[in-house]
Every structure is written in C-alpha cells, then in structure tokens.
XYZ file of C-alpha atoms in Angstrom:
717
model
C 45.534 -9.029 -12.332
C 42.781 -11.636 -12.366
C 39.189 -11.778 -13.623
C 36.546 -10.744 -11.044
C 33.015 -11.840 -10.525
C 31.156 -8.674 -11.346
C 31.560 -8.431 -15.123
C 33.430 -10.512 -17.727
C 35.409 -7.431 -18.846
C 36.329 -6.293 -15.370
C 39.714 -7.176 -13.876
C 40.563 -7.116 -10.172
C 43.923 -6.104 -8.797
C 45.932 -8.783 -7.064
C 45.535 -7.070 -3.753
C 41.880 -8.168 -3.681
C 43.089 -11.750 -3.070
C 43.771 -10.497 0.451
C 40.495 -8.527 0.435
C 42.456 -5.315 1.146
C 40.170 -3.892 3.823
C 36.897 -5.287 2.287
C 34.554 -7.837 3.727
C 35.035 -10.283 0.898
C 36.483 -10.816 -2.596
C 33.425 -9.590 -4.503
C 33.389 -6.300 -2.667
C 37.015 -5.622 -3.356
C 36.710 -6.648 -6.993
C 33.589 -4.499 -7.476
C 35.110 -1.345 -6.051
C 38.695 -1.702 -7.284
C 38.158 -3.437 -10.644
C 39.075 -1.765 -13.917
C 37.729 -2.512 -17.405
C 40.157 -4.526 -19.508
C 40.090 -2.041 -22.409
C 41.634 0.527 -20.095
C 44.294 -1.931 -19.094
C 45.139 -2.818 -22.675
C 45.960 0.802 -23.369
C 48.422 0.765 -20.470
C 49.910 -2.654 -21.030
C 50.027 -4.169 -24.592
C 50.696 -7.589 -23.076
C 47.159 -7.703 -21.749
C 44.724 -9.177 -24.238
C 41.159 -9.588 -22.999
C 39.602 -10.251 -26.385
C 37.980 -6.805 -26.742
C 38.394 -3.980 -29.224
C 37.265 -0.595 -28.027
C 35.898 1.892 -30.550
C 34.379 5.300 -30.406
C 31.084 6.699 -31.560
C 30.737 10.291 -32.697
C 27.675 12.445 -33.068
C 26.641 14.148 -36.287
C 24.184 17.036 -36.199
C 21.320 16.631 -38.655
C 20.041 20.075 -37.626
C 20.685 22.412 -34.717
C 18.836 20.155 -32.228
C 18.940 16.635 -33.772
C 21.914 14.229 -33.771
C 22.771 10.693 -34.868
C 25.637 8.501 -33.670
C 28.102 6.948 -36.103
C 31.413 5.086 -35.853
C 34.536 7.247 -35.727
C 36.849 4.469 -36.717
C 36.628 1.133 -38.479
C 37.356 -1.914 -36.418
C 37.390 -5.093 -38.575
C 35.187 -7.857 -37.257
C 36.952 -10.969 -36.055
C 36.065 -14.112 -34.178
C 39.112 -13.470 -31.951
C 37.630 -10.475 -30.185
C 34.418 -8.507 -29.479
C 33.834 -4.933 -30.499
C 32.525 -2.474 -27.884
C 31.970 1.234 -28.103
C 32.074 4.371 -26.037
C 30.208 7.610 -26.669
C 31.590 10.867 -25.334
C 30.150 14.281 -26.127
C 30.851 16.810 -23.366
C 29.801 20.483 -23.751
C 28.068 19.693 -27.061
C 24.949 21.753 -26.198
C 22.800 18.689 -26.704
C 19.092 19.113 -26.018
C 18.010 15.612 -27.042
C 19.559 12.166 -27.004
C 20.788 10.984 -30.425
C 17.929 9.581 -32.499
C 19.548 6.241 -33.313
C 21.141 5.580 -29.911
C 19.194 2.355 -29.427
C 20.825 0.904 -32.599
C 23.936 0.392 -30.481
C 22.268 -1.517 -27.592
C 24.580 -4.589 -27.836
C 27.933 -2.886 -28.047
C 27.666 0.539 -26.318
C 29.041 0.215 -22.827
C 30.303 3.691 -21.905
C 28.283 6.920 -22.326
C 29.433 10.382 -21.232
C 26.993 13.145 -22.208
C 27.753 15.429 -19.248
C 27.655 19.237 -19.362
C 24.869 19.467 -21.942
C 21.266 20.713 -21.939
C 19.473 17.329 -21.782
C 16.209 17.348 -19.853
C 14.442 14.113 -21.049
C 16.646 11.021 -20.917
C 14.247 8.075 -20.374
C 14.996 6.738 -23.869
C 18.439 5.767 -22.741
C 16.930 2.741 -20.943
C 17.408 0.713 -24.165
C 21.208 0.580 -23.538
C 21.022 -2.499 -21.359
C 24.750 -3.308 -21.564
C 26.079 -0.031 -20.158
C 28.939 -0.116 -17.768
C 29.219 3.621 -17.155
C 26.595 6.343 -17.632
C 27.492 9.993 -17.029
C 24.615 12.497 -17.396
C 26.023 14.972 -14.929
C 25.441 18.729 -15.223
C 22.471 18.685 -17.536
C 18.957 20.085 -17.131
C 17.248 16.902 -15.972
C 14.229 17.622 -13.769
C 12.797 14.137 -13.382
C 14.520 10.762 -13.671
C 12.063 7.868 -13.890
C 12.530 4.891 -11.590
C 12.230 2.484 -14.512
C 15.064 3.965 -16.600
C 17.831 1.879 -15.074
C 16.041 -1.360 -14.130
C 17.225 -3.390 -17.171
C 20.820 -2.145 -17.081
C 22.149 -5.258 -15.350
C 25.813 -4.357 -15.822
C 25.635 -0.670 -14.867
C 28.556 -0.017 -12.533
C 28.973 3.780 -12.559
C 26.119 6.377 -12.616
C 26.513 10.137 -12.465
C 23.473 12.423 -12.195
C 25.216 15.216 -10.310
C 24.625 18.862 -11.096
C 21.084 18.551 -12.542
C 17.769 20.080 -11.390
C 16.392 16.947 -9.705
C 14.086 17.718 -6.797
C 14.262 14.072 -5.612
C 14.578 10.510 -6.850
C 11.505 8.297 -6.971
C 11.571 5.197 -4.822
C 13.685 2.364 -6.232
C 15.318 4.541 -8.898
C 18.787 3.051 -8.228
C 17.604 -0.567 -8.189
C 18.694 -2.816 -11.035
C 17.707 -6.363 -11.541
C 21.033 -7.957 -10.469
C 23.286 -6.559 -7.771
C 23.851 -2.823 -7.228
C 25.079 0.156 -9.156
C 28.417 0.378 -7.375
C 29.257 4.106 -7.885
C 26.396 6.633 -7.745
C 26.762 10.406 -7.681
C 23.627 12.572 -7.342
C 25.283 15.537 -5.629
C 24.618 19.147 -6.498
C 20.901 18.654 -7.062
C 17.941 20.187 -5.215
C 16.962 17.310 -2.966
C 15.020 18.077 0.189
C 14.121 14.406 0.759
C 15.787 11.120 -0.091
C 13.817 7.885 -0.317
C 15.087 5.065 1.852
C 15.191 2.655 -1.083
C 17.855 4.858 -2.774
C 19.882 5.219 0.436
C 19.879 1.549 1.481
C 20.125 -1.169 -1.145
C 20.492 -4.888 -0.434
C 24.087 -6.025 -1.005
C 27.313 -4.048 -1.193
C 28.115 -0.943 -3.083
C 31.143 1.268 -3.280
C 30.131 4.919 -3.077
C 26.978 6.988 -2.919
C 27.480 10.741 -3.066
C 24.571 12.853 -1.847
C 26.607 15.976 -1.049
C 25.904 19.666 -1.495
C 22.117 19.470 -1.073
C 19.474 20.399 1.461
C 18.233 16.951 2.499
C 15.950 17.465 5.510
C 14.534 13.996 5.843
C 14.645 10.392 4.717
C 11.276 9.284 3.325
C 9.642 5.910 2.665
C 7.103 6.673 -0.037
C 6.880 3.084 -1.263
C 6.336 1.613 2.269
C 9.533 -0.384 1.962
C 10.296 -2.969 4.588
C 13.820 -4.283 5.347
C 14.399 -7.985 4.949
C 16.069 -8.902 8.220
C 17.748 -11.927 6.539
C 19.705 -9.590 4.227
C 22.412 -7.000 4.764
C 22.218 -3.505 3.217
C 25.766 -2.518 2.396
C 28.575 -2.287 3.165
C 29.396 0.821 1.219
C 30.470 4.428 1.783
C 27.943 7.252 1.670
C 29.288 10.819 1.371
C 27.235 13.663 2.874
C 29.351 16.832 2.357
C 27.990 20.368 2.704
C 24.420 18.991 3.201
C 22.167 20.797 5.568
C 19.835 19.205 8.096
C 20.328 15.447 7.542
C 18.540 13.354 10.178
C 18.243 9.674 10.987
C 15.313 7.581 9.970
C 13.080 5.532 12.279
C 14.241 2.140 10.974
C 11.776 0.129 13.123
C 8.957 1.694 11.074
C 10.632 0.199 7.982
C 10.632 -3.394 9.156
C 13.569 -3.758 11.569
C 11.687 -5.310 14.469
C 14.400 -4.732 17.107
C 16.521 -1.587 17.048
C 19.477 -3.604 18.307
C 19.548 -5.504 14.984
C 20.121 -2.295 13.055
C 23.937 -2.602 13.290
C 23.836 -6.084 11.843
C 21.541 -5.185 8.906
C 22.965 -1.760 7.940
C 26.605 -2.020 7.095
C 29.183 0.458 5.830
C 29.710 4.105 6.853
C 28.375 7.642 6.287
C 30.975 10.382 5.959
C 29.880 13.860 7.013
C 31.866 16.972 6.300
C 30.557 20.500 6.850
C 27.091 18.999 7.221
C 25.178 20.098 10.292
C 23.167 17.172 11.701
C 19.718 17.078 13.198
C 20.389 15.754 16.727
C 16.784 15.452 17.685
C 14.672 12.888 19.528
C 14.790 10.410 16.607
C 18.438 9.816 17.348
C 18.091 9.052 21.071
C 17.094 5.381 20.893
C 20.013 4.653 18.597
C 22.676 6.280 20.797
C 21.164 4.709 23.904
C 21.064 1.155 22.424
C 23.752 1.250 19.712
C 26.255 3.785 20.860
C 29.318 2.204 19.211
C 27.538 1.405 15.980
C 26.523 5.088 15.656
C 30.126 6.183 16.320
C 31.411 3.831 13.610
C 28.544 4.258 11.150
C 28.988 8.059 11.196
C 32.804 7.936 11.423
C 32.574 10.260 14.418
C 36.156 9.607 15.534
C 37.539 10.798 12.205
C 35.043 13.472 11.142
C 33.710 16.226 13.353
C 29.884 16.132 13.196
C 28.096 19.013 14.860
C 24.454 19.363 15.716
C 22.301 21.997 14.020
C 18.960 21.105 15.583
C 17.494 21.536 18.142
C 18.640 25.073 18.955
C 19.724 24.203 22.503
C 22.460 21.830 21.208
C 23.405 23.791 18.116
C 27.178 23.580 17.283
C 27.746 20.866 19.907
C 29.727 17.838 18.813
C 27.573 14.714 18.463
C 30.518 12.585 19.497
C 30.868 14.442 22.773
C 27.160 14.132 23.474
C 27.328 10.389 22.901
C 30.494 9.842 24.968
C 29.149 11.983 27.842
C 25.715 10.278 27.595
C 24.062 13.714 27.775
C 20.832 12.959 25.920
C 18.327 14.996 27.925
C 18.220 17.951 25.473
C 17.839 15.892 22.318
C 14.110 16.525 21.960
C 11.763 17.363 19.075
C 9.066 19.969 18.697
C 6.042 17.999 17.525
C 3.513 19.087 14.938
C -0.246 18.884 15.567
C 0.191 20.538 18.929
C -3.018 22.214 20.079
C -2.881 26.017 20.645
C 0.517 26.211 19.008
C 2.350 29.538 19.563
C 1.602 32.191 16.953
C 4.729 34.048 15.987
C 2.597 36.941 14.791
C 0.882 37.331 18.098
C 2.584 40.141 20.122
C 4.019 39.087 23.481
C 2.777 40.972 26.522
C -0.675 41.502 25.079
C -3.285 42.342 27.673
C -5.571 39.519 26.504
C -3.405 36.507 26.913
C -3.715 33.874 24.165
C -4.097 30.137 24.885
C -0.839 28.446 24.079
C 0.758 24.969 24.196
C 4.095 23.526 23.153
C 4.683 19.810 22.551
C 8.132 18.268 22.635
C 9.197 14.642 22.294
C 11.543 13.639 25.133
C 12.845 10.231 24.073
C 15.348 10.123 26.908
C 12.591 10.027 29.527
C 10.107 8.351 27.217
C 7.516 11.134 27.345
C 5.870 13.805 25.239
C 6.120 16.985 27.302
C 3.176 19.362 26.797
C 3.285 22.794 28.477
C 0.151 24.937 28.240
C -1.044 28.212 29.648
C -4.073 30.523 29.504
C -6.489 27.681 28.752
C -10.173 27.715 29.626
C -10.646 24.031 28.817
C -8.548 20.912 28.506
C -6.843 20.346 25.073
C -8.890 18.257 22.683
C -6.129 15.875 21.700
C -2.368 15.574 22.035
C 0.215 14.157 19.611
C 2.184 10.892 19.786
C 5.952 11.166 19.677
C 8.567 9.452 17.489
C 9.015 5.738 17.853
C 5.437 5.555 19.033
C 6.212 7.512 22.182
C 2.771 7.495 23.790
C 3.303 8.726 27.320
C 2.108 12.283 28.055
C 3.355 14.715 30.697
C 0.830 17.597 30.659
C 1.708 20.782 32.549
C -0.955 23.529 32.730
C -0.176 26.871 34.218
C -2.235 30.024 34.813
C -5.469 28.820 33.341
C -9.240 29.100 34.135
C -10.054 25.393 33.725
C -12.687 24.303 36.236
C -13.743 21.020 34.788
C -11.908 17.873 33.435
C -13.993 15.500 31.404
C -12.983 12.582 29.171
C -10.197 13.165 26.608
C -8.762 10.558 24.235
C -5.211 11.068 25.599
C -5.948 10.647 29.354
C -5.241 6.878 29.258
C -1.637 7.657 28.226
C -1.127 10.632 30.561
C 1.478 9.646 33.142
C 1.698 13.060 34.732
C -0.817 15.942 34.977
C 0.313 19.088 36.801
C -2.035 22.057 37.172
C -0.570 25.198 38.759
C -2.777 28.180 39.541
C -5.826 26.368 38.029
C -9.150 26.653 40.009
C -10.250 23.075 39.259
C -13.622 22.190 40.838
C -14.517 18.876 39.246
C -13.031 15.768 37.603
C -15.683 13.486 36.110
C -15.788 9.826 36.997
C -15.251 8.982 33.271
C -12.096 11.072 33.141
C -10.780 9.383 36.326
C -11.461 5.953 34.947
C -9.481 6.822 31.828
C -6.403 7.945 33.782
C -3.725 5.378 34.694
C -3.888 4.186 38.290
C -0.421 5.526 39.034
C -0.726 8.893 37.347
C 1.290 11.750 38.951
C -1.519 14.274 39.625
C -0.791 17.704 41.013
C -3.868 19.920 41.577
C -2.580 22.270 44.331
C -5.047 25.041 43.470
C -8.115 22.795 43.276
C -11.523 23.976 44.557
C -13.175 20.538 44.637
C -16.095 20.215 47.111
C -17.014 16.506 46.754
C -14.399 13.938 45.865
C -15.542 11.391 43.265
C -15.291 7.653 44.052
C -13.297 7.452 40.776
C -10.225 8.349 42.877
C -10.448 4.973 44.645
C -8.542 3.169 41.844
C -5.688 5.662 42.001
C -2.586 5.677 44.149
C -3.079 8.545 46.629
C 0.619 8.805 47.257
C 1.031 10.140 43.667
C -1.525 12.922 44.136
C -1.008 16.454 45.479
C -4.326 18.023 46.540
C -3.111 21.305 47.982
C -4.646 23.035 50.994
C -8.311 23.283 49.944
C -10.413 20.825 51.962
C -13.008 18.550 50.449
C -16.292 17.649 52.196
C -16.148 14.439 54.295
C -19.270 12.891 55.790
C -20.552 9.491 56.900
C -21.529 8.894 53.262
C -17.965 8.997 51.958
C -15.885 7.360 54.675
C -13.958 5.653 51.882
C -11.791 8.821 51.659
C -10.125 8.150 55.001
C -9.701 4.428 54.215
C -8.223 5.235 50.812
C -5.695 7.818 52.162
C -4.580 5.508 54.937
C -4.094 2.548 52.468
C -1.218 4.150 50.498
C -1.216 7.861 51.266
C 0.311 9.872 54.015
C -0.658 12.511 56.576
C -1.458 16.067 55.517
C -1.929 14.952 51.958
C -5.622 15.812 51.831
C -7.778 17.946 54.175
C -11.387 17.227 55.028
C -14.136 19.711 55.966
C -16.369 18.009 58.549
C -18.982 19.013 61.147
C -16.040 19.210 63.591
C -14.089 21.562 61.373
C -11.174 20.906 58.967
C -9.167 17.813 59.827
C -6.617 15.608 58.106
C -8.318 13.032 55.777
C -5.923 10.445 57.178
C -7.892 10.542 60.508
C -11.375 10.369 58.999
C -13.399 7.347 60.153
C -16.891 6.565 61.556
C -15.752 7.238 65.110
C -14.303 10.711 64.421
C -17.419 11.679 62.420
C -19.838 10.086 65.026
C -21.474 7.911 62.400
C -24.316 5.645 63.681
C -26.819 3.534 61.832
C -30.361 2.508 63.067
C -32.061 -0.600 61.763
C -35.823 -1.359 62.269
C -38.217 -4.113 61.216
C -39.552 -2.079 58.294
C -36.053 -1.775 56.872
C -35.492 -5.497 57.193
C -38.800 -6.186 55.481
C -37.844 -3.990 52.561
C -34.425 -5.687 52.335
C -36.114 -9.133 52.348
C -38.603 -8.149 49.721
C -35.896 -6.767 47.462
C -33.824 -9.895 47.925
C -36.719 -12.242 47.018
C -37.549 -10.051 44.049
C -33.978 -10.153 42.842
C -33.811 -13.942 43.202
C -36.997 -14.562 41.234
C -35.999 -12.020 38.608
C -32.567 -13.661 38.234
C -34.096 -17.168 37.950
C -36.638 -15.952 35.447
C -34.022 -14.163 33.419
C -31.784 -17.256 33.471
C -34.681 -19.520 32.407
C -35.634 -17.120 29.609
C -31.990 -16.879 28.432
C -31.702 -20.670 28.300
C -35.095 -21.607 26.825
C -36.374 -18.476 25.081
C -36.367 -20.139 21.598
C -38.284 -23.216 22.930
C -40.813 -20.902 24.543
C -41.311 -18.977 21.247
C -41.774 -22.192 19.270
C -44.376 -23.524 21.690
C -46.218 -20.222 21.571
C -46.328 -20.383 17.785
C -47.417 -24.069 17.769
C -50.742 -23.403 19.476
C -51.796 -20.419 17.441
C -54.537 -21.249 14.869
C -53.596 -21.232 11.183
C -55.034 -18.045 9.783
C -56.273 -17.743 6.185
C -54.984 -14.432 4.820
C -54.820 -13.312 1.226
C -52.367 -10.412 1.571
C -49.439 -9.973 1.420
C -48.680 -13.641 0.690
C -48.204 -14.671 -2.934
C -46.287 -17.910 -2.377
C -47.211 -20.892 -0.165
C -43.847 -22.346 0.743
C -40.261 -20.961 0.877
C -37.766 -23.900 0.880
C -34.260 -23.336 2.273
C -31.724 -26.144 1.588
C -27.995 -26.748 1.055
C -27.816 -27.221 -2.689
C -24.207 -28.436 -2.765
C -25.188 -31.657 -0.928
C -25.947 -34.079 -3.789
C -28.363 -36.207 -1.735
C -30.309 -33.201 -0.495
C -30.389 -31.734 -3.981
C -31.686 -34.981 -5.578
C -34.374 -35.299 -2.849
C -35.386 -31.721 -3.408
C -35.523 -31.994 -7.244
C -37.087 -35.419 -7.646
C -39.494 -35.637 -4.671
C -40.180 -32.695 -2.420
C -40.568 -29.833 -4.850
C -42.629 -31.767 -7.415
C -44.767 -33.274 -4.601
C -45.667 -29.799 -3.210
C -46.463 -28.437 -6.642
C -48.666 -31.465 -7.374
C -50.583 -30.805 -4.115
C -51.355 -27.285 -5.253
C -48.678 -25.371 -3.310
C -46.689 -22.586 -4.988
C -42.975 -23.014 -4.149
C -39.980 -20.594 -3.985
C -36.328 -21.375 -3.357
C -33.236 -19.299 -3.978
C -31.514 -21.942 -6.082
C -34.176 -21.810 -8.831
C -35.518 -18.296 -8.384
C -32.534 -16.009 -7.428
C -29.046 -15.671 -8.887
C -26.848 -15.904 -5.766
C -24.020 -13.767 -7.293
C -26.349 -10.862 -7.948
C -25.486 -7.704 -6.078
C -29.026 -7.302 -4.677
C -29.304 -10.913 -3.430
C -30.097 -9.775 0.119
C -32.856 -7.505 -1.129
C -34.435 -10.182 -3.379
C -34.253 -12.700 -0.566
C -35.982 -10.421 1.944
C -38.724 -9.630 -0.614
C -39.333 -13.358 -1.327
C -39.454 -14.349 2.337
C -41.845 -11.536 3.200
C -44.372 -12.894 0.576
C -44.164 -16.535 1.644
C -46.728 -18.049 3.962
C -44.748 -21.127 5.221
C -41.013 -21.794 5.669
C -39.594 -25.288 5.020
C -36.011 -26.107 6.118
C -34.178 -29.205 4.795
C -31.738 -29.816 7.668
C -28.540 -31.708 6.885
C -25.003 -31.656 8.320
C -23.968 -28.931 5.817
C -26.802 -26.565 6.530
C -25.633 -23.204 7.962
C -22.046 -23.882 6.920
C -22.224 -21.460 3.968
C -23.128 -17.790 3.673
C -26.217 -18.440 1.548
C -28.077 -20.748 3.933
C -27.067 -18.521 6.921
C -28.609 -15.525 5.179
C -31.723 -17.458 4.329
C -32.269 -18.824 7.841
C -31.590 -15.464 9.528
C -34.162 -13.786 7.245
C -36.710 -16.566 7.892
C -36.237 -16.345 11.626
C -36.840 -12.598 11.727
C -40.228 -13.073 10.074
C -41.061 -16.089 12.302
C -40.318 -14.089 15.430
C -42.524 -11.144 14.576
C -45.494 -12.743 12.707
C -47.265 -15.451 14.737
C -49.082 -17.343 11.985
C -46.103 -18.171 9.713
C -44.801 -21.604 10.718
C -41.248 -22.955 10.290
C -41.143 -26.622 9.399
C -37.896 -28.589 9.601
C -37.332 -31.874 7.699
C -34.527 -33.707 9.573
C -32.708 -35.175 6.542
C -29.954 -36.970 8.524
C -32.063 -37.707 11.653
C -29.684 -35.493 13.658
C -30.003 -35.288 17.443
C -30.347 -31.896 19.057
C -26.915 -32.275 20.690
C -25.322 -32.408 17.244
C -26.717 -28.962 16.268
C -24.777 -25.825 17.145
C -27.423 -23.229 16.230
C -29.656 -22.739 19.288
C -32.735 -21.882 17.237
C -32.702 -25.080 15.222
C -31.696 -27.090 18.331
C -34.883 -25.777 20.050
C -37.051 -27.358 17.275
C -35.298 -30.720 17.686
C -35.552 -30.610 21.547
C -39.305 -30.080 21.235
C -39.611 -32.848 18.629
C -41.009 -30.366 16.159
C -38.973 -31.721 13.225
C -40.222 -34.152 10.601
C -38.206 -37.346 10.352
C -36.837 -38.012 6.843
C -36.754 -41.750 7.589
C -40.562 -41.897 7.494
C -42.153 -43.225 4.329
C -42.844 -40.769 1.591
C -46.591 -41.082 2.134
C -46.346 -40.531 5.851
C -43.952 -37.547 5.326
C -46.407 -36.050 2.838
C -49.278 -36.363 5.239
C -47.356 -34.879 8.177
C -46.091 -32.054 6.003
C -49.543 -31.187 4.660
C -50.848 -31.214 8.224
C -48.310 -28.589 9.249
C -48.841 -26.371 6.191
C -51.819 -24.109 5.885
C -54.099 -24.714 2.915
C -52.680 -23.534 -0.445
C -53.357 -19.901 -1.173
C -55.138 -20.794 -4.494
C -57.406 -23.337 -2.739
C -58.238 -20.875 0.015
C -59.178 -18.263 -2.587
C -61.484 -20.795 -4.404
C -63.169 -21.693 -1.115
C -63.752 -18.043 -0.363
C -65.226 -17.420 -3.810
C -67.632 -20.413 -3.433
C -68.625 -19.122 0.033
C -69.402 -15.696 -1.347
C -71.326 -17.129 -4.316
C -73.370 -19.442 -2.055
C -74.215 -16.543 0.267
C-alpha cells in the first residue's frame, strides 16, 4: 500500500501503480483507496498515526439528542484522534444538537434509516469523509450544504423523498465527491451540473427513478478546455431517460462531445427515449455513443417514440436506421384533441408537428384548415426547416406568415387555392418545393419570378396569359419544363412553355404624343433627381442662409433667458474661457445667461426634460466649438435639442465661437460643418473687444432692455 493524493488518511493499493484500468494514478487512488483506520483493524503492522473513536447519541427527550464519546482515547502527540457517528434505525427526527462541536474530528457519519427531514445543519462538518443519510424523509437538500466539505468522498442520499436536486448540489470546492448515490428518490428531472462535474469521479447512482429529462436550470456552460469525467453512472430501472442537447450547454461542435464527456453510463432495465435529440449524436459520434452507453455489454431498448418501442438502440445505430427517430413537438397549432370523437360530421382543424432530425426538417401535417397556420415550431438543435403538408382544406388565400422564410416544402392537396400574395412569395425561399395541384389561380403574381419553376407543381388549372404578362413564358422556359403550367389565352389553353409575343400576336404602336410624354417625364425625373441630390448635400447650408436674412424680432413670450450656452466643460481651456471671460461679459452687457453646467445637475433623472424646458425659453443659442465638442452624451443632447428649435423657429439664431479655429473639413457633424462652410462662425483668435462687438451684433437686444424700451415707448405715447 502507498499514500495517495486524495486525502492524507487514504491509502491506495499497489495495483494503482499500474493504473489498473484507470486513466491515471489519481483516478485509481480515488476509486480504490481505503481509509487507514480500516486497514489498521485488518493489519496491526500498519500505523498511520490515527486513532479512531466512536460517538454515541444520548436522548435528552423523545426527539432531542446529543453526541458523546463512547470510549476514551488518550491524547498523544504521536497520533490524531478521529471519530465516527453511526446511528441506524434510531428513529431520529432531528440532527444531534451539539453535532457541530465535533467539526474537527468527525469524519464518518451514518444516520441512515431514520426520520430526518431537515439536515442543512450538517454543513458544519467540513472534514467529513463519508456521509450516509439514506432512507430518511428528506424532501429538499440545499445546494449549499456540501460546498465546504472539501474531503467528502462518499455521499448517500438514496431512499428519501427528494423530487430533484438543485443545480450544483454535488459541487464541492476542491475536486469531486467520488461516490454518490441518490437512487430510490422521486426525480423526474436531473440538472446537468449534478450529472456532469469537471474532473473524475467513481460512481453516480441515479437508478430506480422516473427521470424524464436532463435540465439546465442554472444555464451552465461547459468549459471546452476541461474534461467532465471519467466516471461510471448507473441508470437501473429508470424510466424515460433521454440525452441532452449539449451544444445548448456550451459545446460548440457536437464532434467535441466525446473528448469532453468521459466515462460511461450503464443502463439496465431502463427504457430509453430514442427520439430526435439522439440523431445528431449517432450520426456524428456513432462509436462514442456505443461506448458511452456500453451498448455492446448492456441491452438498451427504446421506449419512445412508439414506432421504435422495444427496438434495440444498438441495432438501430449499427443498421443506420434513423428515419423513425423523430419527436412530436409542443406548440403545434391545431393540435389533435383526444376528447374529440373521430368520424364527426363536422371535421375539426388538426395539425401534427414532428421533428425529423435525420432529414433536417420539422414535418407538419394539417387537414381541415380554412386558413394557413399562424406559426410553426422550431425543432431540436435549432432545426428550422419546415415541410408543410396541407390536405383536404378550404384555404383560398396565402398571405405572409413568420415561418414562410424557413419553409422548404409546401404541399397542398385538394386545396382550392386562388391567390398567393406577393409578400408571401417574397418570404418563401427561391428553391421551395411547392405543390398546388388543385389551385384555382387566375392571375399569376410576378412574385413567382424569383422562384425555381422546376420545383413547382401547378396542376391542370390554367392561369390567364396575355401580352401584359409575357414573363410567364420566359420564366417557364428558363428553368422549367413543358406541361408544367397551362395558360388560358385568346387562342385557347396552351402550354405556358410556348407563350411569347408571337403566339399571342402582341404588337405595340408608338406615336409622337407618346414620345413627347416620355421625354417630359424623363426631363422631370432628371431635374427632380438633381434637385433632390442638391438638397440632400446642402440642406443645412440652405437653412442657415434662410435664417441669416430674417429680421431679428422682439418678442416677450415665451422667452425668459437671452442666451443658452453649450460648451464642453471637461476641456480646461474652454472652461476657463467660459468662467473668466464669456459668461461674465454677457452678464455685464445685460444678457441673462443659462448653461447646463451651472443650472442643471447632469445626473438627475429628468435631465432631458429640464434641458428641453430651458432651451425652449432661450432666445439665442451660443456654441463654444472645440475638438471635444459632441464627443460626450451631454453636449450631443444639448446640440440636438438646440437644432430642433433652430429648425422650426426662424428668429432664434445659433452662434458658433470657433475656439480652436477649426476648418470645416475637420468637423464630422454636417450641421456644424455647414456653419463653418458659410463662414458663419466667430473666430476665437479675434481680440476680446472685436469678439464682443461681433457677438453683440449677432445677438438680439437683451430681453430686459427691450422691455424697458417698450415701456418708454408706451409712456411717451
């Protein structure tokens, strides 16, 4: 024997030096190791420096217990003292009150076959090696109970009343719990995090339950740089187990599954769900499935779907007979009603939806419909393609539906279809297989032009062909064939393949009036196009010039502020200029000033509202343009709000002070660039006096001054 790497008190057999059928030494040691205190009892020559003692339970009253030592082990520096607690069939309802007093030394607990229902307090025993809580009355086992048990090697929760295990219940901080038994519970689902854990394990027993599906409640994603396993999972006498879609859980390529998921699952008397979810695996990873499920050693029969019930999965895989491994999909419109009597005089609308992974289609069969289904489901593995078969229905009209773009085949038998809208045709794939043998279409829509006529069966009913839709004959001749579509013409019913202007005697007469109209239309279109292009390129310049030549109007309402100043406050030079010169100068000249830095808290929730209110009450807008302007959300909001008012109210000027003397080619915003192109900006390099004079010339008179003039005028009158 030699010391292993899993636990200081675990000893590995010598056979593990040769790995003995395991991938590496750690796996063999973990699964075959034995605690040294067991070995000491068998061989007195083994001394691992441990003394093993027992705890017993004393009942304080009929339902309360405490743990005490059953024997006295003298303390010594030559060995450590550890304890085990075993109380089987003790009718315990609660854990011992003082159990956490033995956190350091208690390593083995067996409280099986009792009446325990709440066991979360046991999480304090962080040094446990073995925990057996089998055959109690546990209903819920929290996923935090085991997380700090770094040395837990054996866990038994079998024979309880657990409906499931929360995600990550079996995860501990370091490594894996090597032996886990949760059999004989009431599971209907099993979370993927409890089925697949990173690293190796020895055995997971999920037998004798009704597990119908593997779930992923925590949205777990596999790390493709890790391996999950190897280890043996036992699924005996378990009904309805099915395989998970591992690509939904982070395995990007299904072919990688065999390199990420290691180990084996052993089935015995456990019917398997051989449905569509299995098909991609057995098509891409046939030999991995055979080995992972031990199909050569254990007979695994299919339970679902019904058409393959009791068939051997191994034989299906070897014979590559996958065509019947389909799934009935939920969310199918007009699903069959089992309570509706068959043969009823008034036939009920009905559809069935099955996922055919082998052919990569969702097969939808419908009957007795009076309109197209509203929506159709997507299959497993994101199987999008739809094959829609409609039989014996009264549908006369096909309009747009959200699934038409993924419909690869549409077959309508005994359906008097009279119209397919252009929108519906545009949504359909170009190479859709379309069979409308019973169609009653009169005029064929030009939407058919994009489709491959060879893939369409029109039946025997002719469509109308005239000189106005000669494209039908050209279209059929391009990729179609004879007798594919019939045309009703003035010469009777003929093959659409033969339709052209000669057969239909199509002639066109041109006169001078027609040419005059064509010329006039052409000239109009040219001038319109040039005008539209000119407007598109220079619409901002034209708006600015229009505003420039409007007189400055004196209005008292609704303006309460003379100037709104927008500037980038994080630029230290702009901020200093604003604080020490521009703002004080305007105030000295009698102008009332508003800017968001001083007058609005930017982080307020109603900043947009306050900004809009302030701009609407300002008479003039002053922009301090620097290289940082419009690079932050605040100045963008300010300028957009200013521009909206400038566009719609003619007498409210926008004045730009070009702080960095930028050229129009350096400005990305087309609105500001238009001001610079027209030389409508004020140059910051001018002297302060000159800049003041130019600015005052652009601004209307201060509101207060205008009011005083008006009052004097009224008094004089």
